[in-house]
Each structure stands twice: as C-alpha cells, then as structure tokens.
PDB file of C-alpha atoms in Angstrom:
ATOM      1  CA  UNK F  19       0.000   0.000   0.000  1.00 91.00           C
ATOM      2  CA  UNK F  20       1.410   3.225  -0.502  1.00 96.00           C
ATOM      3  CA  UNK F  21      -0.187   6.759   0.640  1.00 97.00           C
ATOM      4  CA  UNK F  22       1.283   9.875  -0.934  1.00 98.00           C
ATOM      5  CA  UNK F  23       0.185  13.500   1.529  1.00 98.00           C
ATOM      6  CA  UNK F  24      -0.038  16.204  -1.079  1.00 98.00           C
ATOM      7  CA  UNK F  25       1.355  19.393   0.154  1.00 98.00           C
ATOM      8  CA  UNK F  26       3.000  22.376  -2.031  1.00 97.00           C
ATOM      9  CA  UNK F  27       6.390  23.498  -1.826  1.00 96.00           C
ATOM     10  CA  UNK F  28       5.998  26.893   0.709  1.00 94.00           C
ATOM     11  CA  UNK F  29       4.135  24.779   3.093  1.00 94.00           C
ATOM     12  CA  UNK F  30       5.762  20.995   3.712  1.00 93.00           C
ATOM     13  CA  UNK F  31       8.021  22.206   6.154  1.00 94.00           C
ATOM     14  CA  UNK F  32       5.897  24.324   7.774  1.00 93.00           C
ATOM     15  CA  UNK F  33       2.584  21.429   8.191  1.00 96.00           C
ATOM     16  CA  UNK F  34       2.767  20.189  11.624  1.00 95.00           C
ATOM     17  CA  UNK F  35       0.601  17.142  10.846  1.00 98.00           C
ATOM     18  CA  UNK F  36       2.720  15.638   7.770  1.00 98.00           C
ATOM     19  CA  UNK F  37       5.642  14.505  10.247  1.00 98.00           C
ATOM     20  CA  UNK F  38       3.063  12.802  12.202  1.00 98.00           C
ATOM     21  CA  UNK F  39       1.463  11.270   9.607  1.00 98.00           C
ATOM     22  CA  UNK F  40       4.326   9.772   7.920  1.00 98.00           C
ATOM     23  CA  UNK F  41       4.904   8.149  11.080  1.00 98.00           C
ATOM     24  CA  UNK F  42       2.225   6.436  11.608  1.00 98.00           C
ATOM     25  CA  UNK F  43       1.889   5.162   8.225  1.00 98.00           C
ATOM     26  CA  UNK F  44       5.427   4.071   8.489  1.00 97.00           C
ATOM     27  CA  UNK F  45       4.341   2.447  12.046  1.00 97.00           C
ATOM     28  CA  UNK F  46       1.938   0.220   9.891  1.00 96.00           C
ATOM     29  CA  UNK F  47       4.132  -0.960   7.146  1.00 96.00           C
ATOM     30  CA  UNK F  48       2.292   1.459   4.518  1.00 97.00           C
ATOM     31  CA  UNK F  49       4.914   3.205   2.011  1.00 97.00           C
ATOM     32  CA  UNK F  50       4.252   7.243   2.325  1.00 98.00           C
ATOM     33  CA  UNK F  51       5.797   9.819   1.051  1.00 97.00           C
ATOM     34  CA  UNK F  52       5.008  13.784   0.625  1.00 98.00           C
ATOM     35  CA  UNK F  53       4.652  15.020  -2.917  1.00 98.00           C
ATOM     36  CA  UNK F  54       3.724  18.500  -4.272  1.00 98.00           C
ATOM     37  CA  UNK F  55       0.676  18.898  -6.109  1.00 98.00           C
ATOM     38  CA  UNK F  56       1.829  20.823  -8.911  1.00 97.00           C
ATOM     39  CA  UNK F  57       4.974  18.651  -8.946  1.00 98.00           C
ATOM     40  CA  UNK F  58       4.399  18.028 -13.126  1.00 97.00           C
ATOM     41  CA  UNK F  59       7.081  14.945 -12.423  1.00 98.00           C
ATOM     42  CA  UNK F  60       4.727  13.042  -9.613  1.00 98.00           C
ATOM     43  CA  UNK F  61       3.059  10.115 -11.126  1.00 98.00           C
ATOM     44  CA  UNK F  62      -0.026  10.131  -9.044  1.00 98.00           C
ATOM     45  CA  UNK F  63      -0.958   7.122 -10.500  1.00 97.00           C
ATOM     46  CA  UNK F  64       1.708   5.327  -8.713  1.00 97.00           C
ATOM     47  CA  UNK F  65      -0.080   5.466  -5.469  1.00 97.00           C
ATOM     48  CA  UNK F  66      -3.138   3.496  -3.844  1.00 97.00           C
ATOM     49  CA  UNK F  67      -4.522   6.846  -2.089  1.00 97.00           C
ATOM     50  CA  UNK F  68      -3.592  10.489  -2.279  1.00 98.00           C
ATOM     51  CA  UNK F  69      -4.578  12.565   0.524  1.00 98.00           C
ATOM     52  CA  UNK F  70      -4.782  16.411   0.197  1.00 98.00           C
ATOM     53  CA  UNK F  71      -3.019  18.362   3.060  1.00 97.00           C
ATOM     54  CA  UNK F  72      -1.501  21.571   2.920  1.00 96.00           C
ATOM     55  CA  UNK F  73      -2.118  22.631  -0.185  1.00 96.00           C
ATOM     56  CA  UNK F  74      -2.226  26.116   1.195  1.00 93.00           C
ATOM     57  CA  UNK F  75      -1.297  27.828  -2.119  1.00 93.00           C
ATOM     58  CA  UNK F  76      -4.657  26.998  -4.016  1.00 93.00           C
ATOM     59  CA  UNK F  77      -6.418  30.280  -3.350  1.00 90.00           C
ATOM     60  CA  UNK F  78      -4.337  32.332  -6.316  1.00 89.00           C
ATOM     61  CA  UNK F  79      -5.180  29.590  -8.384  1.00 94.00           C
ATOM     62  CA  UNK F  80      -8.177  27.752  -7.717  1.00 96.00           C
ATOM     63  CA  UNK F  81      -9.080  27.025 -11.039  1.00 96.00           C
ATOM     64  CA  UNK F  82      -5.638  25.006 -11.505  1.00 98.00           C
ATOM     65  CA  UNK F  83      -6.065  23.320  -8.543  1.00 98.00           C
ATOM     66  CA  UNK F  84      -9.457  21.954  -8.816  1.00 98.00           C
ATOM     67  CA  UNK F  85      -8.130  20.821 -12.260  1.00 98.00           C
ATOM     68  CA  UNK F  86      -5.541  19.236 -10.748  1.00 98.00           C
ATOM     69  CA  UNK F  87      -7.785  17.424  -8.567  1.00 98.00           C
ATOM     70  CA  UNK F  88      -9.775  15.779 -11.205  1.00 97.00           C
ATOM     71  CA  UNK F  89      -6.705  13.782 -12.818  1.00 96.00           C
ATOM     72  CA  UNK F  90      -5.569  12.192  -9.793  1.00 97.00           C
ATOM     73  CA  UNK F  91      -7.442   8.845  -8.815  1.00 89.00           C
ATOM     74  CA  UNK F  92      -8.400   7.837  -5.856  1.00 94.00           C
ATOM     75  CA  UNK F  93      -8.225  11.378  -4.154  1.00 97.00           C
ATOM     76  CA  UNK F  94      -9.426  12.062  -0.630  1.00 97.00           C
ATOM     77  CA  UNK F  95     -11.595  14.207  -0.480  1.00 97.00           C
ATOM     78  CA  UNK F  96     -12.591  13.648  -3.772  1.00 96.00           C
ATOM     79  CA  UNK F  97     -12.878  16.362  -6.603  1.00 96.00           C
ATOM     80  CA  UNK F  98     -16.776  17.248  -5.770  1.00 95.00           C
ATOM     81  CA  UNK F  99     -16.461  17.538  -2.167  1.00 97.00           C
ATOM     82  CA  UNK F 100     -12.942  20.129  -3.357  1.00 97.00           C
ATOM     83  CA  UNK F 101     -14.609  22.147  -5.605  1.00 96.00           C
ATOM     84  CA  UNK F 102     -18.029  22.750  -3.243  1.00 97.00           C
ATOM     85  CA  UNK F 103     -15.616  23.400   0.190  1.00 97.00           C
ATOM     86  CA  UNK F 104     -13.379  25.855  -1.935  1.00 97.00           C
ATOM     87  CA  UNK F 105     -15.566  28.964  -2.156  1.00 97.00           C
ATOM     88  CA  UNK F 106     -17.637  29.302   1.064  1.00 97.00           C
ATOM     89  CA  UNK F 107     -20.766  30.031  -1.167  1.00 97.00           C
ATOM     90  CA  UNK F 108     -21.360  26.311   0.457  1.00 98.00           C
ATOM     91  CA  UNK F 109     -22.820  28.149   3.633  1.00 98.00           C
ATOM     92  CA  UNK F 110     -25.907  28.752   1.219  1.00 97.00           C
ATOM     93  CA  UNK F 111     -26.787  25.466   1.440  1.00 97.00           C
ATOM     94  CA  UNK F 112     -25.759  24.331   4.846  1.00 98.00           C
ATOM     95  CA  UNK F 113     -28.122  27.015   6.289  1.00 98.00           C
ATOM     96  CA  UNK F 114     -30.954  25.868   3.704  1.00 98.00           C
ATOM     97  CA  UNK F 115     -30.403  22.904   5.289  1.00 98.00           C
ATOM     98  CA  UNK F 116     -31.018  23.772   8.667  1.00 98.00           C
ATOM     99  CA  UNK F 117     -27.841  23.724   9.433  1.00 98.00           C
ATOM    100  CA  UNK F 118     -27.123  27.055  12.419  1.00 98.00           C
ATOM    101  CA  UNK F 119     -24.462  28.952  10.951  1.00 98.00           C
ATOM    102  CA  UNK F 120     -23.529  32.334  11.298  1.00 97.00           C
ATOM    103  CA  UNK F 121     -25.725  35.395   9.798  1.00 95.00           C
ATOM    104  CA  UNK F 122     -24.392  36.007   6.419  1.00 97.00           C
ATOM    105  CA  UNK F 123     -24.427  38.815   3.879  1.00 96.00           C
ATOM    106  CA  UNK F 124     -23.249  38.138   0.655  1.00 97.00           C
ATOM    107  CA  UNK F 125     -21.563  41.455  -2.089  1.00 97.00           C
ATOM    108  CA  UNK F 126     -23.179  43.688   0.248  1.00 96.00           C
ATOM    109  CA  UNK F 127     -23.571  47.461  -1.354  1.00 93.00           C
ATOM    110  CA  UNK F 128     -23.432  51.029   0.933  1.00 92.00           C
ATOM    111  CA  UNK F 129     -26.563  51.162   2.684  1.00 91.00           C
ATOM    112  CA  UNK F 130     -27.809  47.244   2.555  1.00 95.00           C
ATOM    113  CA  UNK F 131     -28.682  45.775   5.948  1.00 94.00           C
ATOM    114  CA  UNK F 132     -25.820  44.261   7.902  1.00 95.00           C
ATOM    115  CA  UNK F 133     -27.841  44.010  11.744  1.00 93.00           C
ATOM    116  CA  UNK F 134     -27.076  46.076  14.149  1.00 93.00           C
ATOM    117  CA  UNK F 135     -23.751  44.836  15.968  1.00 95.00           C
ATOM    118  CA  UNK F 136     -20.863  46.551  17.625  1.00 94.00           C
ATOM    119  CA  UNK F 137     -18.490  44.370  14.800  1.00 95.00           C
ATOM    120  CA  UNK F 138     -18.857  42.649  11.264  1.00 95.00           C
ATOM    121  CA  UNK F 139     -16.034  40.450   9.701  1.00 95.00           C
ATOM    122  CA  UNK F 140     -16.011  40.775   6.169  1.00 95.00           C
ATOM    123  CA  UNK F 141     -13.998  38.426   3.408  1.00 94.00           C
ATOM    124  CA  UNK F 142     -13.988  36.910   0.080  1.00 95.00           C
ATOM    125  CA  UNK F 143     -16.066  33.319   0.034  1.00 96.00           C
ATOM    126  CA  UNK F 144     -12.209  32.006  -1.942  1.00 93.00           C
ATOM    127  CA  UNK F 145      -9.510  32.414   1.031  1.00 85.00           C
ATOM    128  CA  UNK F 146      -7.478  30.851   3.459  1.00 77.00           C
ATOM    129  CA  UNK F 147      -5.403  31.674   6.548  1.00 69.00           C
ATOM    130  CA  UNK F 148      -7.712  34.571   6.999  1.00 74.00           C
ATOM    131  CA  UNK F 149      -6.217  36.592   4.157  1.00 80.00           C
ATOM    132  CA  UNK F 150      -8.123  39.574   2.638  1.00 86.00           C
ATOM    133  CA  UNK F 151     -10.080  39.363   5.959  1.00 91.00           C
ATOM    134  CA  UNK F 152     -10.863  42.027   8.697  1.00 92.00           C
ATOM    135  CA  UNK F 153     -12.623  42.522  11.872  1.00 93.00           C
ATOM    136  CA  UNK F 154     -14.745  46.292  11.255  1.00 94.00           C
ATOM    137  CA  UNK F 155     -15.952  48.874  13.897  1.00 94.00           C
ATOM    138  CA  UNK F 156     -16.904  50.809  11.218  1.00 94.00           C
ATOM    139  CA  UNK F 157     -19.837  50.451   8.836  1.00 95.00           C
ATOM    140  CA  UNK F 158     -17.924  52.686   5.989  1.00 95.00           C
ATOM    141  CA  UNK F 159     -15.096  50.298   6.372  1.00 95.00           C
ATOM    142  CA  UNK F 160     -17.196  47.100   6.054  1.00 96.00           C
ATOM    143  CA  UNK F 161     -18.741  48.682   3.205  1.00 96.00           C
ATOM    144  CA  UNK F 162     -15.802  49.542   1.547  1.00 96.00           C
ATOM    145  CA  UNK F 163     -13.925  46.206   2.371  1.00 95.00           C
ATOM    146  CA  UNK F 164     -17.113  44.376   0.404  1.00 96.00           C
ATOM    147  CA  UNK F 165     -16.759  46.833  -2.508  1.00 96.00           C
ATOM    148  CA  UNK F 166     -13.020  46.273  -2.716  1.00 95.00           C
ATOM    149  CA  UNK F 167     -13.122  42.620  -3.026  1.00 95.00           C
ATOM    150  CA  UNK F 168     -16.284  42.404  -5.096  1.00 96.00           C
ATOM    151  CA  UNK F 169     -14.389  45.059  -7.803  1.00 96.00           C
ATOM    152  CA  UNK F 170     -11.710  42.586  -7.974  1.00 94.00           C
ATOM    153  CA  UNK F 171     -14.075  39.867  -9.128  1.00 94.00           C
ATOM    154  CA  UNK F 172     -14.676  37.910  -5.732  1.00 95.00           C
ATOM    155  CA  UNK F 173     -17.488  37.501  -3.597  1.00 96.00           C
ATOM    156  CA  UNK F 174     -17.622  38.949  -0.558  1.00 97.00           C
ATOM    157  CA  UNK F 175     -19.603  37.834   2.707  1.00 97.00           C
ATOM    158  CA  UNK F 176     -19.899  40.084   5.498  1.00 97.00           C
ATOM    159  CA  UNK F 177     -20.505  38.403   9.365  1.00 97.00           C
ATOM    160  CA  UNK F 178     -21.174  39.846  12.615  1.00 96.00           C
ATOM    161  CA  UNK F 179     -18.204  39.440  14.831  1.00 95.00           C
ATOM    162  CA  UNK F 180     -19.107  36.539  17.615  1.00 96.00           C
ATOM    163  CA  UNK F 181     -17.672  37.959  20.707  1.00 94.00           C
ATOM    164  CA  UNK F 182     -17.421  34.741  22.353  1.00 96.00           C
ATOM    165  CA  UNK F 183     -14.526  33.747  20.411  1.00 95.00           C
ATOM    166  CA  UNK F 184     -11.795  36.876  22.025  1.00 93.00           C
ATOM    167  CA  UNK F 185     -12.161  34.201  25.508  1.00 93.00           C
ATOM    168  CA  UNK F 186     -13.662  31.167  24.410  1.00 95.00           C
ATOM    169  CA  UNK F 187     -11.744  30.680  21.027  1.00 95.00           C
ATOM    170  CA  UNK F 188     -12.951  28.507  17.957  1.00 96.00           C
ATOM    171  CA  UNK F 189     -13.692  24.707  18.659  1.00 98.00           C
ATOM    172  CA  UNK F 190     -12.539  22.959  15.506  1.00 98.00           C
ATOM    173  CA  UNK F 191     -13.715  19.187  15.746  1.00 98.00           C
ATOM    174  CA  UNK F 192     -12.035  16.472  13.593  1.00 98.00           C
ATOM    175  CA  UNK F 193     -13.419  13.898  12.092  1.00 98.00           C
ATOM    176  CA  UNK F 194     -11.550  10.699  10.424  1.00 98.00           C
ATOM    177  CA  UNK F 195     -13.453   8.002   8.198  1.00 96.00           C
ATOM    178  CA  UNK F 196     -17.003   9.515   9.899  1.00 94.00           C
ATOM    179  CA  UNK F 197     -15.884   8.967  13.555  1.00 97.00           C
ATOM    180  CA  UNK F 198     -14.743  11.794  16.036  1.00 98.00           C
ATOM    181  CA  UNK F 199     -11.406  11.803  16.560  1.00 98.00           C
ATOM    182  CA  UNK F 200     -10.700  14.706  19.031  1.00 98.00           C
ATOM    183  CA  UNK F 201     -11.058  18.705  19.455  1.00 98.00           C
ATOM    184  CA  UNK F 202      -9.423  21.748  19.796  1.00 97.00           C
ATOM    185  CA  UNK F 203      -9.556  25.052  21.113  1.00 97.00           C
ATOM    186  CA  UNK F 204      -8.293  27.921  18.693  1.00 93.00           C
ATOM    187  CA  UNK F 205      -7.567  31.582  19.577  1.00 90.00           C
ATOM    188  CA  UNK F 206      -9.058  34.580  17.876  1.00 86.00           C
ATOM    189  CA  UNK F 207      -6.435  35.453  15.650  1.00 80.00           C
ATOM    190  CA  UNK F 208      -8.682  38.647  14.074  1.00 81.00           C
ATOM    191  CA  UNK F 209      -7.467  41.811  16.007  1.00 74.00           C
ATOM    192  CA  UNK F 210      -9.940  44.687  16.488  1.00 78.00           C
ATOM    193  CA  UNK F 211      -9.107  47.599  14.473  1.00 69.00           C
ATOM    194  CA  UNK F 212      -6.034  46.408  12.884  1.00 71.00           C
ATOM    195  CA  UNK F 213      -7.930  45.776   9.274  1.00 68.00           C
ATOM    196  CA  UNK F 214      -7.033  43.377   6.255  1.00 69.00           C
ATOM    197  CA  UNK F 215      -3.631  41.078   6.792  1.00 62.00           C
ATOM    198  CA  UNK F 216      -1.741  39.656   4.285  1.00 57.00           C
ATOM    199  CA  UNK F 217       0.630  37.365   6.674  1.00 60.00           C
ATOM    200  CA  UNK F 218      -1.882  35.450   9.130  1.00 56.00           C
ATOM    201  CA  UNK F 219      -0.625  31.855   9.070  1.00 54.00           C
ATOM    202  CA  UNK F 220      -3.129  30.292  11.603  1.00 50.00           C
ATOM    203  CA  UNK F 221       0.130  30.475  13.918  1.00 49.00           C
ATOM    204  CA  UNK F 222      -1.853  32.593  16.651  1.00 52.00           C
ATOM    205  CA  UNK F 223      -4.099  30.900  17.294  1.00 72.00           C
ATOM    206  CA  UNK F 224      -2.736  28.718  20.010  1.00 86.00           C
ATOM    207  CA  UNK F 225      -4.374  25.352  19.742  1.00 93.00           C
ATOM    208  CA  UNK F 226      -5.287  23.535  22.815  1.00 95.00           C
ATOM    209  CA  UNK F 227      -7.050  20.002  23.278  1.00 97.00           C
ATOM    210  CA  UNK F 228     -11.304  20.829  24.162  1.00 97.00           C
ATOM    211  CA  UNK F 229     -13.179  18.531  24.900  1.00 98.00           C
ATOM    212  CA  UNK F 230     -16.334  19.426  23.159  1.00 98.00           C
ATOM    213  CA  UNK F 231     -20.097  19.558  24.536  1.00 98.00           C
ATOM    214  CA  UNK F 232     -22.961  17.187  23.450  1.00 98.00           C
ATOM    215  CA  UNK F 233     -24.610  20.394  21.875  1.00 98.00           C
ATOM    216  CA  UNK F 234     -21.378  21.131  19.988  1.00 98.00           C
ATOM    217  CA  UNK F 235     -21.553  17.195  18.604  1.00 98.00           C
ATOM    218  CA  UNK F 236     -25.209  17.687  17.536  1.00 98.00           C
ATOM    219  CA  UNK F 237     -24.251  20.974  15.487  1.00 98.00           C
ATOM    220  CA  UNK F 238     -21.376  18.714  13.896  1.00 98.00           C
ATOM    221  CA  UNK F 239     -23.162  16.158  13.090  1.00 98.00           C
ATOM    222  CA  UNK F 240     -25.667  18.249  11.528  1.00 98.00           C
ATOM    223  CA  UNK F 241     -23.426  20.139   9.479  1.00 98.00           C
ATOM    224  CA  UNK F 242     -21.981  16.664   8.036  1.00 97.00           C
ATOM    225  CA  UNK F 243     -25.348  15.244   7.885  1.00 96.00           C
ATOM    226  CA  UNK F 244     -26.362  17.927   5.497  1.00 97.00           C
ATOM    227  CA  UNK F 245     -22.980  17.321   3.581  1.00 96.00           C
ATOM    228  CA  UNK F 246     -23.634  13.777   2.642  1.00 95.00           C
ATOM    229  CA  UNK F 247     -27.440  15.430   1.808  1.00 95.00           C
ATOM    230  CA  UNK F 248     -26.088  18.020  -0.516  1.00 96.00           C
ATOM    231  CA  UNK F 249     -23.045  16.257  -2.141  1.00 94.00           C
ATOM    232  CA  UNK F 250     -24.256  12.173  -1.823  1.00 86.00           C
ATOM    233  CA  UNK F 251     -22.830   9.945   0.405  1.00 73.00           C
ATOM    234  CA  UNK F 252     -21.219   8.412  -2.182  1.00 62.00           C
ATOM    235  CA  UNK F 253     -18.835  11.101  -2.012  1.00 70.00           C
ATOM    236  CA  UNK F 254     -17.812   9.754   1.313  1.00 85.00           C
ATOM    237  CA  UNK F 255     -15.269  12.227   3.642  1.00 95.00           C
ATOM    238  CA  UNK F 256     -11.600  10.600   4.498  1.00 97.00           C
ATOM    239  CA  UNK F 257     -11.539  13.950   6.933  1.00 98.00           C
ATOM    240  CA  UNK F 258     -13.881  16.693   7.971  1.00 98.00           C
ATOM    241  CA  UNK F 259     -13.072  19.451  10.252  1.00 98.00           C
ATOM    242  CA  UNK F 260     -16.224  21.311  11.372  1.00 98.00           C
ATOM    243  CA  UNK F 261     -15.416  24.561  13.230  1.00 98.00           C
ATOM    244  CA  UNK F 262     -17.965  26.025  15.701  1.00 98.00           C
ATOM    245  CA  UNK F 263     -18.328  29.304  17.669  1.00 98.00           C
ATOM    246  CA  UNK F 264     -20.851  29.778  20.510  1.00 98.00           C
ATOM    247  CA  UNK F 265     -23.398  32.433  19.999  1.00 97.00           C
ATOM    248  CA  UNK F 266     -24.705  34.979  22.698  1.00 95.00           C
ATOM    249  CA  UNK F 267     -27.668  32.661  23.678  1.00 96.00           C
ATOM    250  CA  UNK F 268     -24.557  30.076  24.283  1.00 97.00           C
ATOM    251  CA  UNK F 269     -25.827  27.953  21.242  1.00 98.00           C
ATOM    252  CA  UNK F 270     -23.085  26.573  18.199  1.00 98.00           C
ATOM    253  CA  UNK F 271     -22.868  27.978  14.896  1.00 98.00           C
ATOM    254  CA  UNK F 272     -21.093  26.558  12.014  1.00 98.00           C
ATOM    255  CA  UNK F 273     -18.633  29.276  11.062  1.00 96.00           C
ATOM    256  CA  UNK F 274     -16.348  26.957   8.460  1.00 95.00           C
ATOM    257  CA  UNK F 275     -16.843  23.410   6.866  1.00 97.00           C
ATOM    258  CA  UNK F 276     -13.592  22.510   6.323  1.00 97.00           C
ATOM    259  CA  UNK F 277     -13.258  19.437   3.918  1.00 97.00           C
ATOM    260  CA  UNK F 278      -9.848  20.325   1.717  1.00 97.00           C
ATOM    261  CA  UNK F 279      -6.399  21.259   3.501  1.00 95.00           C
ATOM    262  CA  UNK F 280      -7.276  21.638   7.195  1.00 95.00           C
ATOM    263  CA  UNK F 281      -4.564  21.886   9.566  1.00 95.00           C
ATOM    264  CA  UNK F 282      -5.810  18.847  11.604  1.00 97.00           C
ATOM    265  CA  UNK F 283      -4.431  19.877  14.982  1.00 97.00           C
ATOM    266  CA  UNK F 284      -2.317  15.725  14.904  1.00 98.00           C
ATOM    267  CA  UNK F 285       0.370  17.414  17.590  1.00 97.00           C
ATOM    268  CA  UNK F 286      -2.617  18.540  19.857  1.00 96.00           C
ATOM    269  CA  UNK F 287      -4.479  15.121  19.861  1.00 97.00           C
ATOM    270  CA  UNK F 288      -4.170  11.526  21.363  1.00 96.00           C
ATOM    271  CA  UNK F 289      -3.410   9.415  18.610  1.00 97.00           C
ATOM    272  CA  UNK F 290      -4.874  11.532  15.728  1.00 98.00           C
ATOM    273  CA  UNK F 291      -2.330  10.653  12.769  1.00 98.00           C
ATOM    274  CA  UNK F 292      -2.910   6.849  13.983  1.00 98.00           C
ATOM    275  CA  UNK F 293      -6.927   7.492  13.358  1.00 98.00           C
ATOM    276  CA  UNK F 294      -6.441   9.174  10.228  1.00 98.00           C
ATOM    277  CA  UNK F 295      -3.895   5.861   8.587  1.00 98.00           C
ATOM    278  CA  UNK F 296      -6.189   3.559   9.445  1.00 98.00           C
ATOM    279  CA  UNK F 297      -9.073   5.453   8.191  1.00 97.00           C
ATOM    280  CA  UNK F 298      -7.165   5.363   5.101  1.00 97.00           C
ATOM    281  CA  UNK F 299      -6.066   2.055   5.011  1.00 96.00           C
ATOM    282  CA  UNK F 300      -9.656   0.964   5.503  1.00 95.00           C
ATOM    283  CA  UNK F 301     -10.456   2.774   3.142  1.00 91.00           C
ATOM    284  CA  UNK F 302      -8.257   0.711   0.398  1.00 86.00           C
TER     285      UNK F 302
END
C-alpha cells in the first residue's frame, strides 16, 4: 500500500501534521511519502490513495487546482467535495439545510442591511489563513472592504463578529473516516481595528485540546449530515473538520466546513495521525 500527503512546496516544512502522519503510516508498514501537487514529475498514479493536506497555495489559483484534482485517482476528499468546500458560497446550502451557521451577507452594497452589531467580519467566500479578511468597527469600512473585493471579481460575505470567540476561542472538531477523533480550542487570531492582513498563518491561534459539549456534537453532526445530503454519500469524507463558535444565547454555529487542507491539529491530539492511517487504510 502506498499513501502519498499532497502538500505544495511553501508549506511541507511548515505542516505540523505531515511529520506525524508519515509516522504512523510508516508504524503500519504502509509506504508514504510527501509530494507537491503541482509537482508536473509526480506520477499520481503510482499510489493506492492520495490525501490532500496543505495545499495552502490553491487560493491564487483555484481554477488550476481543482483541475488538478480531477486527474488524480483515488483522491481524498474527492474532486466534488474540493470544488463545493473551496468557495464558502457552500454556507448557502448548509443554512438551507437547517444547518445554524452564522448570519451572512453576501456582495453587500453602501446602505444594505448588515444588523445592528458593535463588529462585522467581512472576506472573500475564496480564502485561506484569513487573508483579505478584517474585523470592522466601522460600517464605511465594512462597506468599503465588500466593494473592494467584489471590484476585484470575488465575492464577498460580510458576518457579525461573535464575541465569544476573544475568551472562548474557535472549537474545531475532527473527524476521520465519519468517527470523532478529538477537538481543539483555537484563539481569535482577528485583532480589532487592525484591518485586512496579508501574513496570518493560523500560527496565533494557540491550539489547545477541548473537549467538546454534546450540543457542539449535535451541530457537527448536523453540518456533516447535510454534507452527505447536498453532495451524496457516495462522495464519502476521508476527513472533515467542522469549526464552531458559541453564539450569545450560548448555542453553536457553524462558522467553516472545512473538507480540503485543514490543519488537523495531529500534535494537539491523542493518537490523531494513527486514526487518520487507518481510516485510510480501511479505506483501500
């Protein structure tokens, strides 16, 4: 059997998970290796299972990527559940679905309703690492942030700021092969006032292990529930990450679906990488 983690050349060295992973494939006699997908040399072919990691560098060029994604075989997660999770237009759905996600305004225009809060994130629906994304006092300056980005041919989406998440943090739950596999806590990484950031990395956000609350389950469930709904279950997810915030009524919300590169928090949990092989190798 052999696995190969596709990463992209800015980002190997910097995945915490990959080290991990190779491990515990290594641990279970399966041949992995880390290959770049854009890497025109890498016969994809060669392997039983690719598995897409940190391919961090898609955003710039989605439309390469997703192309990409539909010559390789046996790719987890597969091309359809890539090219839905890629632009956060997804949210659509998971809210038509019942699913509780955050209040969302999409290409909002000067003078369109955005609630009345204290603070609105706005960002394109295409992004990762929470580039081209800001935290607004300032209705001008979430208007103007939407009109910027939809100018530039993007879609914007505009969010009230959940104030929960300065103490509480994120909880980002993992799931390998359909089962749990653990939780973490992430920081707010979004500072107030300091507007749009080019050089977030997810590196602030100071993951710690949670432990997460039978309401929080339900909520993630839910959320991946509605996935198999929306995309068929056919498309079946190798790994899920569903990340929650609480609300001011101390309910979840679904702030991100994360299907594609997650960081999947493997240094944080109790056997994580281990879950995630032998997902895989069940798989096969």
């Amino acid at each position: 059997m052999t696995i190969a983690f596709a990463s992209a050349a800015p980002f190997r060295d910097l995945d915490d998970d990959l080290p991990l992973l190779l491990n515990a494939a290594t641990q279970r006699g399966i041949d992995a290796e880390i290959a770049n997908w854009d890497d025109p040399a890498v016969d994809w072919s060669a392997y039983d299972s690719v598995i897409v990691r940190s391919c961090w560098d898609y955003i710039n060029r989605r439309d390469e990527f997703l192309a990409w994604t539909t010559s390789v075989s046996n790719l987890h997660n597969s091309h359809d559940v890539i090219s839905w999770n890629t632009d956060k237009i997804y949210l659509r759905q998971l809210e038509a679905a019942g699913v509780p996600i955050i209040e969302t305004r999409w290409d909002i225009a000067p003078g369109d309703a955005i609630g009345q809060h204290d603070e609105w994130v706005v960002k394109p629906t295409v992004s990762a690492g929470s580039k081209d994304t800001a935290r607004w006092t300032s209705r001008d300056d979430v208007y103007a942030h939407s009109a910027e980005l939809v100018a530039a041919g993007r879609t914007s989406m505009t969010q009230p700021y959940i104030a929960s998440v300065d103490d509480e943090g994120e909880t980002a739950m993992l799931f390998f092969g359909g089962a749990f596999s653990h939780a973490i806590r992430k920081g707010a990484i979004l500072a107030k006032g300091e507007g749009v950031r080019q050089d977030r990395d997810g590196r602030g956000e100071n993951p710690l292990a949670r432990e997460p609350s039978d309401a929080q389950h339900a909520v993630a469930a839910q959320a991946l529930a509605a996935t198999d709904e929306i995309l068929g279950r056919s498309a079946g997810l190798m790994y899920a990450r569903v990340d929650l915030v609480t609300a001011a009524d101390g309910s979840p919300l679904v702030i991100e679906l994360e299907l594609t590169e997650p960081s999947l928090f493997l240094p944080w949990s109790n056997g994580g990488a281990e879950r995630l092989v032998d997902a895989i190798a069940k798989n096969l």
